[in-house]
mmCIF file of N, CA and C in Angstrom:
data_model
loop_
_atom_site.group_PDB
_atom_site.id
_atom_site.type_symbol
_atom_site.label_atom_id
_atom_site.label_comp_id
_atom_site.label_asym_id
_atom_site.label_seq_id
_atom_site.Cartn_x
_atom_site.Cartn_y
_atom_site.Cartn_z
ATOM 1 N N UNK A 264 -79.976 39.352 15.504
ATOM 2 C CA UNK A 264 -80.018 38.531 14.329
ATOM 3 C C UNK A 264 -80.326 39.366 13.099
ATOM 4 N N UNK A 265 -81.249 39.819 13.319
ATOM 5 C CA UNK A 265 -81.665 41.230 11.738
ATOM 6 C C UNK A 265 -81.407 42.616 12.149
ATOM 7 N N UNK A 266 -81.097 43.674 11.682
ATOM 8 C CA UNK A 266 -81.476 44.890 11.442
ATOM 9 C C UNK A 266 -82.699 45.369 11.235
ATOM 10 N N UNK A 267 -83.530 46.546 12.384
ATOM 11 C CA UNK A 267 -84.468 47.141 11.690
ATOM 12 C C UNK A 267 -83.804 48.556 12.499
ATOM 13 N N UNK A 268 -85.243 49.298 12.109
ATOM 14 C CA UNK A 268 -85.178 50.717 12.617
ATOM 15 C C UNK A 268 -84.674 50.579 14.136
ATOM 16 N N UNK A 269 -85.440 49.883 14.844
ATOM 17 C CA UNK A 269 -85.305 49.356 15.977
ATOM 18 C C UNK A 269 -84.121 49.526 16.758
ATOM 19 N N UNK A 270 -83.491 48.536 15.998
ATOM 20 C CA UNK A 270 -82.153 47.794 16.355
ATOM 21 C C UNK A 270 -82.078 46.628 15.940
ATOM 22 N N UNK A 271 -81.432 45.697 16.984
ATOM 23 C CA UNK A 271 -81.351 44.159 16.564
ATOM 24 C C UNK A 271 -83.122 43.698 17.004
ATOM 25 N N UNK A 272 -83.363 42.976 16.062
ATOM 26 C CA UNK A 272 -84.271 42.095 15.909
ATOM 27 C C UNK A 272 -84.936 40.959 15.704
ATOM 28 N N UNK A 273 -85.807 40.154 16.039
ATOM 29 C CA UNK A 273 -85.534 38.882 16.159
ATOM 30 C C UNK A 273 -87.465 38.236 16.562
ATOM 31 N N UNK A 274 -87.412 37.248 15.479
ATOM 32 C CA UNK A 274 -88.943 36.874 15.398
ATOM 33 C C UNK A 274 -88.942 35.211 16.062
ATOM 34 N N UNK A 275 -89.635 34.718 17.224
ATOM 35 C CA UNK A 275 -89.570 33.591 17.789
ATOM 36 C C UNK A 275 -90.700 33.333 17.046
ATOM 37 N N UNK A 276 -90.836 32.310 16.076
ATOM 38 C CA UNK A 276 -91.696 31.222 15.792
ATOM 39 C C UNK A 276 -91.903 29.566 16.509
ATOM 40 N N UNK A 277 -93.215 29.365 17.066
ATOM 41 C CA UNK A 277 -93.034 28.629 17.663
ATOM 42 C C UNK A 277 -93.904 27.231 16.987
ATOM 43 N N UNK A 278 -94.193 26.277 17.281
ATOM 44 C CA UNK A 278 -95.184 25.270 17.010
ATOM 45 C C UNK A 278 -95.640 24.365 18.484
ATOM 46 N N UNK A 279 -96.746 25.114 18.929
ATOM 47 C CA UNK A 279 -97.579 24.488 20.030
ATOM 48 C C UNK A 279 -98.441 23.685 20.241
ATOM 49 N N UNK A 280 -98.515 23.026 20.858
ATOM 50 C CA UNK A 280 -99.649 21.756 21.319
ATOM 51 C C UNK A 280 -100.673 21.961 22.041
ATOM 52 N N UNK A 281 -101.949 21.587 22.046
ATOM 53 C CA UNK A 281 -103.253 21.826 22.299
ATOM 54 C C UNK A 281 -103.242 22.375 24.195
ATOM 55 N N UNK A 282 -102.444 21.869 24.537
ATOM 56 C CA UNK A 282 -102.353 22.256 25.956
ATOM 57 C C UNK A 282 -101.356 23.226 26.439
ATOM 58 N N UNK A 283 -100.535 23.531 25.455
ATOM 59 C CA UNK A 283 -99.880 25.171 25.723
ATOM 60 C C UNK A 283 -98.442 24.955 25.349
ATOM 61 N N UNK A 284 -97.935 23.660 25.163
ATOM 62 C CA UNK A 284 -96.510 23.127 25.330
ATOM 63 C C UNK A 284 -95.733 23.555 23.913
ATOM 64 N N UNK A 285 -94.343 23.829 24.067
ATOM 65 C CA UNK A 285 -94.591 24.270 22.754
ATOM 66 C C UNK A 285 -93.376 23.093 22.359
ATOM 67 N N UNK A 286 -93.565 22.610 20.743
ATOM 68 C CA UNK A 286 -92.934 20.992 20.190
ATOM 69 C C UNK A 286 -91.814 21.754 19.520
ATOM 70 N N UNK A 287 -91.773 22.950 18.751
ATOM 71 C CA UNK A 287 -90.788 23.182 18.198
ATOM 72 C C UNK A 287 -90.801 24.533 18.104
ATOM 73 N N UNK A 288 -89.585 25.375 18.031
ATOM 74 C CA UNK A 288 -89.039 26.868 18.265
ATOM 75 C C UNK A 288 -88.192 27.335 17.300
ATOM 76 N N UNK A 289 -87.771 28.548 16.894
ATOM 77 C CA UNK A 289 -87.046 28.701 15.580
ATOM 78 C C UNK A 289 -87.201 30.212 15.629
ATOM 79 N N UNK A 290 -86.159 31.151 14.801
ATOM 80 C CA UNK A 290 -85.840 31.957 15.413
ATOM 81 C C UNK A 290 -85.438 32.337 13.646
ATOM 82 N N UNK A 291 -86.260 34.002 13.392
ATOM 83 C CA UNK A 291 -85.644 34.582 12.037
ATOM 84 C C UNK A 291 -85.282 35.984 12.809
ATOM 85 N N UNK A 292 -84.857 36.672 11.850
ATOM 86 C CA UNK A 292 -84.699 38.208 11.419
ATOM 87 C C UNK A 292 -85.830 38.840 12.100
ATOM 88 N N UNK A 293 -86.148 40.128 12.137
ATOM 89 C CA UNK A 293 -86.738 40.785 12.172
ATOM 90 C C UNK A 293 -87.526 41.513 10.942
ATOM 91 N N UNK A 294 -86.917 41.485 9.989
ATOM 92 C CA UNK A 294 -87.324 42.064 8.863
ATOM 93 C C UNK A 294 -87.685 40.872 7.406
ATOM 94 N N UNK A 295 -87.438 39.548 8.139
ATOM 95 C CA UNK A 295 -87.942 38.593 7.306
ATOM 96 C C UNK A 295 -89.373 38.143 7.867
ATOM 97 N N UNK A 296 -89.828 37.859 6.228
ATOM 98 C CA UNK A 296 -91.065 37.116 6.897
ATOM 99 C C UNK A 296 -91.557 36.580 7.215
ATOM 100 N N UNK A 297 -93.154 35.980 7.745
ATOM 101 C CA UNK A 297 -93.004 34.469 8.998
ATOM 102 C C UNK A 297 -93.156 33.028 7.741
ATOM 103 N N UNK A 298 -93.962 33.608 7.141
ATOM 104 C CA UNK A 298 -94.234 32.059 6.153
ATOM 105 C C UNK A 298 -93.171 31.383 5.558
ATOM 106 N N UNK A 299 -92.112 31.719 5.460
ATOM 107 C CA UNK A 299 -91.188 31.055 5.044
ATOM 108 C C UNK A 299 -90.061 30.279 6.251
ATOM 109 N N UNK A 300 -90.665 30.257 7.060
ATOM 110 C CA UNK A 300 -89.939 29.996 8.397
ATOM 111 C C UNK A 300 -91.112 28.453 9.124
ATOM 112 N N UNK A 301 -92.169 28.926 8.629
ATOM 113 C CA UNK A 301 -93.069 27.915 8.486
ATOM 114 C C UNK A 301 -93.320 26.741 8.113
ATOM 115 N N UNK A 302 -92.897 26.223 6.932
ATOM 116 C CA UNK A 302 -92.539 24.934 6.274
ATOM 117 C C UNK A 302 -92.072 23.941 7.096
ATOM 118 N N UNK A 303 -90.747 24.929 8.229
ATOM 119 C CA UNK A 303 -89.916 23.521 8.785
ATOM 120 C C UNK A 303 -90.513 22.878 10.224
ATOM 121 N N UNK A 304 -91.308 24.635 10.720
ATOM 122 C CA UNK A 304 -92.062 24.062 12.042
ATOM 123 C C UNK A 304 -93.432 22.702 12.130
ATOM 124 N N UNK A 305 -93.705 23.099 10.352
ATOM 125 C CA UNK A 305 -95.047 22.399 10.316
ATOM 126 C C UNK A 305 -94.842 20.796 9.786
ATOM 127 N N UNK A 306 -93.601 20.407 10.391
ATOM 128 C CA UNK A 306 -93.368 19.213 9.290
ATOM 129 C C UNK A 306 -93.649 18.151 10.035
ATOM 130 N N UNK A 307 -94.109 17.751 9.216
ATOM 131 C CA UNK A 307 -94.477 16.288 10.072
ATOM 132 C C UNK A 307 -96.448 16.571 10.488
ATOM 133 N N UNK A 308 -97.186 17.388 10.373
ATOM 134 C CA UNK A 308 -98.509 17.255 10.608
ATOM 135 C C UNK A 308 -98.870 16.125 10.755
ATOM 136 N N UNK A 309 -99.804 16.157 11.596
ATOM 137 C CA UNK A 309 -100.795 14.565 11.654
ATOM 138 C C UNK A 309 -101.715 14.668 10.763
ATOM 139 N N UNK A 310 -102.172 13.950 9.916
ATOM 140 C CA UNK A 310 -103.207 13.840 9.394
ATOM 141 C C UNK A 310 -104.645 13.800 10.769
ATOM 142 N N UNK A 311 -105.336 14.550 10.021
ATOM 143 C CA UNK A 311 -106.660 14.975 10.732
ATOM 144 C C UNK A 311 -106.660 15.509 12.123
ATOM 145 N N UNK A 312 -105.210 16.685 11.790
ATOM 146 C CA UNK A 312 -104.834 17.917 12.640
ATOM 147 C C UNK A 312 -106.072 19.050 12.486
ATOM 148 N N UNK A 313 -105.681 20.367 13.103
ATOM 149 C CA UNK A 313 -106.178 21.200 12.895
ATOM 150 C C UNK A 313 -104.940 21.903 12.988
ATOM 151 N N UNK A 314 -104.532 22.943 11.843
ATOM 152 C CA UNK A 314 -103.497 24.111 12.024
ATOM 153 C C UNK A 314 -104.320 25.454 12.403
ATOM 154 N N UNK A 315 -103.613 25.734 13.861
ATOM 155 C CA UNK A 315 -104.316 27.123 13.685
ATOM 156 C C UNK A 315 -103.184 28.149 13.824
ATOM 157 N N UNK A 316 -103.029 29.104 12.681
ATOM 158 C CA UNK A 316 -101.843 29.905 12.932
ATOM 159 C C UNK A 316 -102.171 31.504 12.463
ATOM 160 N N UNK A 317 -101.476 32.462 13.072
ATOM 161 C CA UNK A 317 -101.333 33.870 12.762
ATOM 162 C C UNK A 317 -101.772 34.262 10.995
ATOM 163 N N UNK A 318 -102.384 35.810 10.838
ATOM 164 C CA UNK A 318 -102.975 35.653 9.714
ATOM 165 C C UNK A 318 -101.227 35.910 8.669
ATOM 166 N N UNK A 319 -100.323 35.652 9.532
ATOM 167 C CA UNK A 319 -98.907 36.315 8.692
ATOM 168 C C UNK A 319 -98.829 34.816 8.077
ATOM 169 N N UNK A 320 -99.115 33.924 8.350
ATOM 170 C CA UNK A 320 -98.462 32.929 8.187
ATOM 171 C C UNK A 320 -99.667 32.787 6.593
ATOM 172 N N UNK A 321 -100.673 33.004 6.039
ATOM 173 C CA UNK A 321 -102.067 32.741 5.223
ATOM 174 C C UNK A 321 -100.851 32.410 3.704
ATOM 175 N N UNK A 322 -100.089 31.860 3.196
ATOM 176 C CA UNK A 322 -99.899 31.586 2.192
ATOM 177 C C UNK A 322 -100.397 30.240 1.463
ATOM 178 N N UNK A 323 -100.643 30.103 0.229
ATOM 179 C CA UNK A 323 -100.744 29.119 -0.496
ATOM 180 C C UNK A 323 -99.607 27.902 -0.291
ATOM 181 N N UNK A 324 -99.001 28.107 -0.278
ATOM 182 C CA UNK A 324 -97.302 27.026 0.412
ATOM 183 C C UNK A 324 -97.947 26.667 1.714
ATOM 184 N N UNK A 325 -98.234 27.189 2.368
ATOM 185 C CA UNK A 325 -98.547 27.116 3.887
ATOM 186 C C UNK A 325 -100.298 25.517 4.260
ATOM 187 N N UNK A 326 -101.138 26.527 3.103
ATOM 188 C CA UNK A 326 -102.384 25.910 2.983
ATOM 189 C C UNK A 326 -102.148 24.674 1.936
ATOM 190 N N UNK A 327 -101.399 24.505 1.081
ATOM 191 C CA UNK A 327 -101.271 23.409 0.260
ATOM 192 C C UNK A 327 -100.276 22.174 0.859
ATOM 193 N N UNK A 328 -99.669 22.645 1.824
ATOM 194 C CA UNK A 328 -98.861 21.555 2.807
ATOM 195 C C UNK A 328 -99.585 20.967 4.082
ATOM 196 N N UNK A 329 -100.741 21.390 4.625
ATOM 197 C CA UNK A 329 -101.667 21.170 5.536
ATOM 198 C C UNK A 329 -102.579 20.498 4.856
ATOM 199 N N UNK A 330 -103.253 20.907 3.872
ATOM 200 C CA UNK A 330 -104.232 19.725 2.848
ATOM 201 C C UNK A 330 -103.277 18.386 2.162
ATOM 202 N N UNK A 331 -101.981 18.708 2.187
ATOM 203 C CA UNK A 331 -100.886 17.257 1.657
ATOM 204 C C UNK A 331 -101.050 16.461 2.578
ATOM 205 N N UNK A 332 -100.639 17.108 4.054
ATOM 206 C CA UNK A 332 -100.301 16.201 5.175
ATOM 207 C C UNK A 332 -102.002 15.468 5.520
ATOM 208 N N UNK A 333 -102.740 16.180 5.267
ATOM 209 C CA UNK A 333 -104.260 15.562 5.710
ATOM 210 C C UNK A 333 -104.863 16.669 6.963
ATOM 211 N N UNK A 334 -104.149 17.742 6.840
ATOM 212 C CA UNK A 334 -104.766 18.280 8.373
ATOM 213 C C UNK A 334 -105.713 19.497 7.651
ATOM 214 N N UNK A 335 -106.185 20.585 8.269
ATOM 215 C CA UNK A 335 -107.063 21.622 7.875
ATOM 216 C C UNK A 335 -106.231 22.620 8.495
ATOM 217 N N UNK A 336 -106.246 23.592 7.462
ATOM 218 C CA UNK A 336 -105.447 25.162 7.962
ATOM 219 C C UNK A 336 -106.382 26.050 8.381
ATOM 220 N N UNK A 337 -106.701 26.327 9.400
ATOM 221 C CA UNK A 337 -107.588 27.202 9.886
ATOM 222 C C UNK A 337 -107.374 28.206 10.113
ATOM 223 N N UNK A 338 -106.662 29.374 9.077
ATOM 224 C CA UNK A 338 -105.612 30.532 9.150
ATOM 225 C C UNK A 338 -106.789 31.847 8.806
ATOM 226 N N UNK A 339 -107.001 33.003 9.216
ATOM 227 C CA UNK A 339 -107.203 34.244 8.638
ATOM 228 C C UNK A 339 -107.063 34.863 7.489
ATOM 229 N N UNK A 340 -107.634 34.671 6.737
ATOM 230 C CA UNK A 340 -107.374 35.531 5.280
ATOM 231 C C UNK A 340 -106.971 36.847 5.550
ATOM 232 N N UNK A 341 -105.597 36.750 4.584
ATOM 233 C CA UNK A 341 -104.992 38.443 4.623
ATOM 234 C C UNK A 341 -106.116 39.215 4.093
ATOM 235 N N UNK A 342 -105.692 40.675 4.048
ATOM 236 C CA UNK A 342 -106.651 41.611 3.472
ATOM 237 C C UNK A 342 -106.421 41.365 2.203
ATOM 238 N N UNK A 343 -105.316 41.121 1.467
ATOM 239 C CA UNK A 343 -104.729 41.243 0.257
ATOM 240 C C UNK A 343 -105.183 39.975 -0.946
ATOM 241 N N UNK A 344 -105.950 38.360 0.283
ATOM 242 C CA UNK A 344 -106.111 37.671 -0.574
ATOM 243 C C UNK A 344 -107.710 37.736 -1.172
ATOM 244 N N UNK A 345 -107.742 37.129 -2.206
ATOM 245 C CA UNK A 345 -109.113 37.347 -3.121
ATOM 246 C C UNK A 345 -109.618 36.215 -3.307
ATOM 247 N N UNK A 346 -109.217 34.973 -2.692
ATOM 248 C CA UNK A 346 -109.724 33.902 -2.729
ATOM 249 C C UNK A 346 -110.367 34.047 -1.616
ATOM 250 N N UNK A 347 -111.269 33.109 -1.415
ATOM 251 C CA UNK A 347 -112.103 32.782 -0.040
ATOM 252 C C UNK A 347 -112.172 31.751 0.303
ATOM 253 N N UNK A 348 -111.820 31.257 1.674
ATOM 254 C CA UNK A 348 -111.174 30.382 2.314
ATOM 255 C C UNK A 348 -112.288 29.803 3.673
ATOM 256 N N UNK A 349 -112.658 28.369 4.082
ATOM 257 C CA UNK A 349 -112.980 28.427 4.917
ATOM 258 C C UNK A 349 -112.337 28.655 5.797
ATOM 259 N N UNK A 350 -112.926 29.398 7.298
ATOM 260 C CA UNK A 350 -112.264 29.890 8.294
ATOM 261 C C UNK A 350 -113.396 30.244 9.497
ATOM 262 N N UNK A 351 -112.977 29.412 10.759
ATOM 263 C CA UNK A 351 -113.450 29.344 11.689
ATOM 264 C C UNK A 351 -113.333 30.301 12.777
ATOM 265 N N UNK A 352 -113.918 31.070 13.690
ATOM 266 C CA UNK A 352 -113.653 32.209 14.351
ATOM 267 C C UNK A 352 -113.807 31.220 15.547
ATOM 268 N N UNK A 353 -114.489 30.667 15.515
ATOM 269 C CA UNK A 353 -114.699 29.788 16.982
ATOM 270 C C UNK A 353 -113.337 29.103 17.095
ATOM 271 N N UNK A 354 -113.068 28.374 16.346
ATOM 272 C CA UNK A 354 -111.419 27.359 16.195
ATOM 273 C C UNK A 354 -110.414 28.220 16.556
ATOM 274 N N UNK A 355 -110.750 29.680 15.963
ATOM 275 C CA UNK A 355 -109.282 30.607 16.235
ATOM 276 C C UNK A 355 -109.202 30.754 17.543
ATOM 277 N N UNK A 356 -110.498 31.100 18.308
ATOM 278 C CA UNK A 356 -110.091 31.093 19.430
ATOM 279 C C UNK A 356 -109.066 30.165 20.388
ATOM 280 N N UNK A 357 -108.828 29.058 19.663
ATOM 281 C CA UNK A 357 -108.170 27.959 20.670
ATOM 282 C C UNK A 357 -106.951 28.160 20.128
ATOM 283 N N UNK A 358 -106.153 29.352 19.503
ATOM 284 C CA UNK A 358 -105.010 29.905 19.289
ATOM 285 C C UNK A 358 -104.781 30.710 20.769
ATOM 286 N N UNK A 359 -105.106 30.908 21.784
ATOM 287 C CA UNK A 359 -104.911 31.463 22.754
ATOM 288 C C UNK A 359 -103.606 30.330 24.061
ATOM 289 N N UNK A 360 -103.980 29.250 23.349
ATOM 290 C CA UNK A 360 -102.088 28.982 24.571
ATOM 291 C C UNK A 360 -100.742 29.559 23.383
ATOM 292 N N UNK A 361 -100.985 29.643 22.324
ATOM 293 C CA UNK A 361 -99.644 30.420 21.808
ATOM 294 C C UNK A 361 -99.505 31.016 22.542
ATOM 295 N N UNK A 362 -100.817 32.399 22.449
ATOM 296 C CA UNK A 362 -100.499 33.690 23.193
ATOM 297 C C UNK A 362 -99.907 33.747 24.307
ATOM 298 N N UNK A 363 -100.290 32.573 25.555
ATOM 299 C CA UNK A 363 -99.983 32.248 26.715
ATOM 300 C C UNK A 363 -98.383 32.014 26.622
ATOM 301 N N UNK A 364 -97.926 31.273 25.432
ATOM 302 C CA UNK A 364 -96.676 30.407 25.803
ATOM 303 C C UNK A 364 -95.540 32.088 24.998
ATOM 304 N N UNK A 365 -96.426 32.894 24.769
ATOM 305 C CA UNK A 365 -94.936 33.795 24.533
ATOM 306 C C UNK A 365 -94.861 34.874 25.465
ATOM 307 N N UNK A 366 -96.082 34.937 26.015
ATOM 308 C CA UNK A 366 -96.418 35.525 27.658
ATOM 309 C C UNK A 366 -95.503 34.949 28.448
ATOM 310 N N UNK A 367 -95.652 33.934 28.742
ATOM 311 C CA UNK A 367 -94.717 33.287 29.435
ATOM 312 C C UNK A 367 -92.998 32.922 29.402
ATOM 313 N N UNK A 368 -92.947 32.962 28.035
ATOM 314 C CA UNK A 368 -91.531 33.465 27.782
ATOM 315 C C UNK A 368 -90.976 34.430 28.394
ATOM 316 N N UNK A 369 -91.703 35.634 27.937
ATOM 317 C CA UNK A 369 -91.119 37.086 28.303
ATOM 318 C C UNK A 369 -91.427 37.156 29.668
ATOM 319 N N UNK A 370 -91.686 36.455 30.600
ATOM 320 C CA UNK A 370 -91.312 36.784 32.095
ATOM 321 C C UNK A 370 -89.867 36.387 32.099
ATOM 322 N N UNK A 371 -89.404 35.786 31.497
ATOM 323 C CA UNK A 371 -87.633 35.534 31.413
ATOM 324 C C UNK A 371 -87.123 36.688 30.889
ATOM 325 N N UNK A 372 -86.194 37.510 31.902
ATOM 326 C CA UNK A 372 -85.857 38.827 31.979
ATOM 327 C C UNK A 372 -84.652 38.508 30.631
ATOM 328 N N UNK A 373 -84.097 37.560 30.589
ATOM 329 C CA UNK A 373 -82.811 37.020 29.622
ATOM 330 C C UNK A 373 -83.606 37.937 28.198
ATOM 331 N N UNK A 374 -84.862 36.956 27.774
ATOM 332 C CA UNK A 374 -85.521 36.586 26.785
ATOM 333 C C UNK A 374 -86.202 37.958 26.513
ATOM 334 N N UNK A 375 -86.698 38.637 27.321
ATOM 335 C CA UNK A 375 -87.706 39.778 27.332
ATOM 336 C C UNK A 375 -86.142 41.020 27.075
ATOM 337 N N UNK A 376 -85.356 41.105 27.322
ATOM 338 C CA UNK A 376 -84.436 42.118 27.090
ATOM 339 C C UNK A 376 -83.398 41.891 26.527
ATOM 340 N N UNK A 377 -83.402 40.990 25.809
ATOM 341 C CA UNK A 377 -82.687 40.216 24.335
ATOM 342 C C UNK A 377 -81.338 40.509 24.631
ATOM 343 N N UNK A 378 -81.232 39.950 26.208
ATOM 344 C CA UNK A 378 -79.164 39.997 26.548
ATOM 345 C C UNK A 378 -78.165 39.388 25.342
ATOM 346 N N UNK A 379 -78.782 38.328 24.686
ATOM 347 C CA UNK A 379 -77.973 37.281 24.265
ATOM 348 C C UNK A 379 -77.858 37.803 22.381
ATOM 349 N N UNK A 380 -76.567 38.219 21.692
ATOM 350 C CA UNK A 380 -76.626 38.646 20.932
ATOM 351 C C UNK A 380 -76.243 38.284 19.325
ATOM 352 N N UNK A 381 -75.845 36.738 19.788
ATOM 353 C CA UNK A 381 -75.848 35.920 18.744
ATOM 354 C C UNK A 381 -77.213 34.802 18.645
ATOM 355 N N UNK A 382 -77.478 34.363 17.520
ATOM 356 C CA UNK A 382 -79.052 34.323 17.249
ATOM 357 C C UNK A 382 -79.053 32.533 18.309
ATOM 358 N N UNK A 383 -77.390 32.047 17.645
ATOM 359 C CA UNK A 383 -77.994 30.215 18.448
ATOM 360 C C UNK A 383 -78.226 30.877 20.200
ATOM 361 N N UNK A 384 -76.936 31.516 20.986
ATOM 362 C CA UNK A 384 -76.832 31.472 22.388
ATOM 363 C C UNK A 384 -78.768 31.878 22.629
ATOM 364 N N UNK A 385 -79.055 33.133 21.925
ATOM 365 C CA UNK A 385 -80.636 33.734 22.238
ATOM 366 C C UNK A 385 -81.691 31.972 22.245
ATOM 367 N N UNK A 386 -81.434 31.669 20.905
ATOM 368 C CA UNK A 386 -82.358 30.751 20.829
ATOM 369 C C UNK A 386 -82.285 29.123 22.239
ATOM 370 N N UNK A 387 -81.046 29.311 22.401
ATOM 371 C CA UNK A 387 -80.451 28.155 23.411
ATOM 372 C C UNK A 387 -81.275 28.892 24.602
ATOM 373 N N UNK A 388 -81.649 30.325 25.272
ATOM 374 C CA UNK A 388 -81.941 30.558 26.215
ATOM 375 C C UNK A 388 -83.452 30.128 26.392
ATOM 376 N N UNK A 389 -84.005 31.014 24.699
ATOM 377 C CA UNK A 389 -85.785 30.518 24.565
ATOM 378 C C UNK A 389 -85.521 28.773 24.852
ATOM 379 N N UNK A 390 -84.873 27.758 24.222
ATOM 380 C CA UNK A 390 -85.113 26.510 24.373
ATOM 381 C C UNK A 390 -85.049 25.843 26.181
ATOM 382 N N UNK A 391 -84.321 26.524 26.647
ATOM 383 C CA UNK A 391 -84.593 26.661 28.342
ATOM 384 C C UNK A 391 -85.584 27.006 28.892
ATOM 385 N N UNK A 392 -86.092 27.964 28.013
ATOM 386 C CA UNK A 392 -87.112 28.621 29.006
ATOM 387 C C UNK A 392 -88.013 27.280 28.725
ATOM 388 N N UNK A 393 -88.025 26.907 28.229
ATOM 389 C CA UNK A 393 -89.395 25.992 26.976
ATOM 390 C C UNK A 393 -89.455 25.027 27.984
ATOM 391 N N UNK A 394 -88.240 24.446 28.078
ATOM 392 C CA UNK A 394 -88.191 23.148 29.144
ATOM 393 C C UNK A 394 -88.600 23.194 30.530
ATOM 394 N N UNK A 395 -88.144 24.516 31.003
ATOM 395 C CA UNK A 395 -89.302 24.999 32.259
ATOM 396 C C UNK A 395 -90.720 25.267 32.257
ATOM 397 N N UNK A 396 -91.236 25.445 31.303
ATOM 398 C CA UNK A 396 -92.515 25.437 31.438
ATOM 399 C C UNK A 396 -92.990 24.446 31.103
ATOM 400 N N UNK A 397 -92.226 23.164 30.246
ATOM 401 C CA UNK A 397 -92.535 21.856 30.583
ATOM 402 C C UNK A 397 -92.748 21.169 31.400
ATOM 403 N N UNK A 398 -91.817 21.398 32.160
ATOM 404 C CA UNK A 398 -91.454 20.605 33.656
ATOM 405 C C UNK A 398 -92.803 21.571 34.786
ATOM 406 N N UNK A 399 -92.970 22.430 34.674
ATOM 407 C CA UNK A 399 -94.490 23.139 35.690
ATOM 408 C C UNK A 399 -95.398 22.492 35.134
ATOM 409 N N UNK A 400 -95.647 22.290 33.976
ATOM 410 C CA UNK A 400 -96.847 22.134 33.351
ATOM 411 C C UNK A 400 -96.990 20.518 34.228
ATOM 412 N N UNK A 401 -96.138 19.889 34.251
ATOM 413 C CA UNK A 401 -96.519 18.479 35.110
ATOM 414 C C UNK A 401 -96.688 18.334 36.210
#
């Protein structure tokens, strides 16, 4: 999907649920960045959510759409920002089924060695994998 030094490249953004499942998947560049890819995963928040996401994601767009919807962004301040933000270290911890659910991706040899070289077929494979770990999880 992108060009880097690399080679082809390719960033899975996901949006997960408290028990590891993941609700929505989406797929940029490699050399683009995550917050702008963000907007469409986060739509729809519940009011009196908790967002907990990567410190890539820490934009003002990001934090001003989580206080719209009614939820709390519980994101990492970049090094770069100068505002000060509440932020929970205990809460971050319960960012750990992401970690799990892209662990679990990459045991899919497809997914882990990026056979598929147009960005929908790649993303059609991650959306398979997704549905299998749905279907275990029950």
């Amino acid at each position: 999907m992108g060009r880097s030094r690399g080679g082809l490249t390719t960033k899975i953004h996901a949006l997960v649920a408290a028990e590891g499942r993941p609700i929505r998947l989406a797929l940029t560049s490699g050399q683009a960045g995550d917050a702008p890819a963000a907007l469409a995963l986060f739509d729809g928040l519940a009011p009196g959510s908790i967002l907990i996401a990567d410190r890539a994601y820490d934009t003002n767009a990001i934090r001003g759409y989580a206080a719209e919807c009614g939820a709390w962004a519980n994101i990492p301040p970049r090094v770069i920002r100068k505002d000060t933000f509440a932020f929970s270290r205990f809460l971050y911890r319960e960012r750990q089924p992401v970690e799990r659910l892209f662990n679990r991706i990459k045991h899919f040899r497809g997914i882990a060695t990026r056979y598929d070289r147009r960005p929908d077929n790649f993303l059609a494979a991650i959306k398979l994998a997704a549905i299998r770990i749905w279907i275990a999880a029950k």
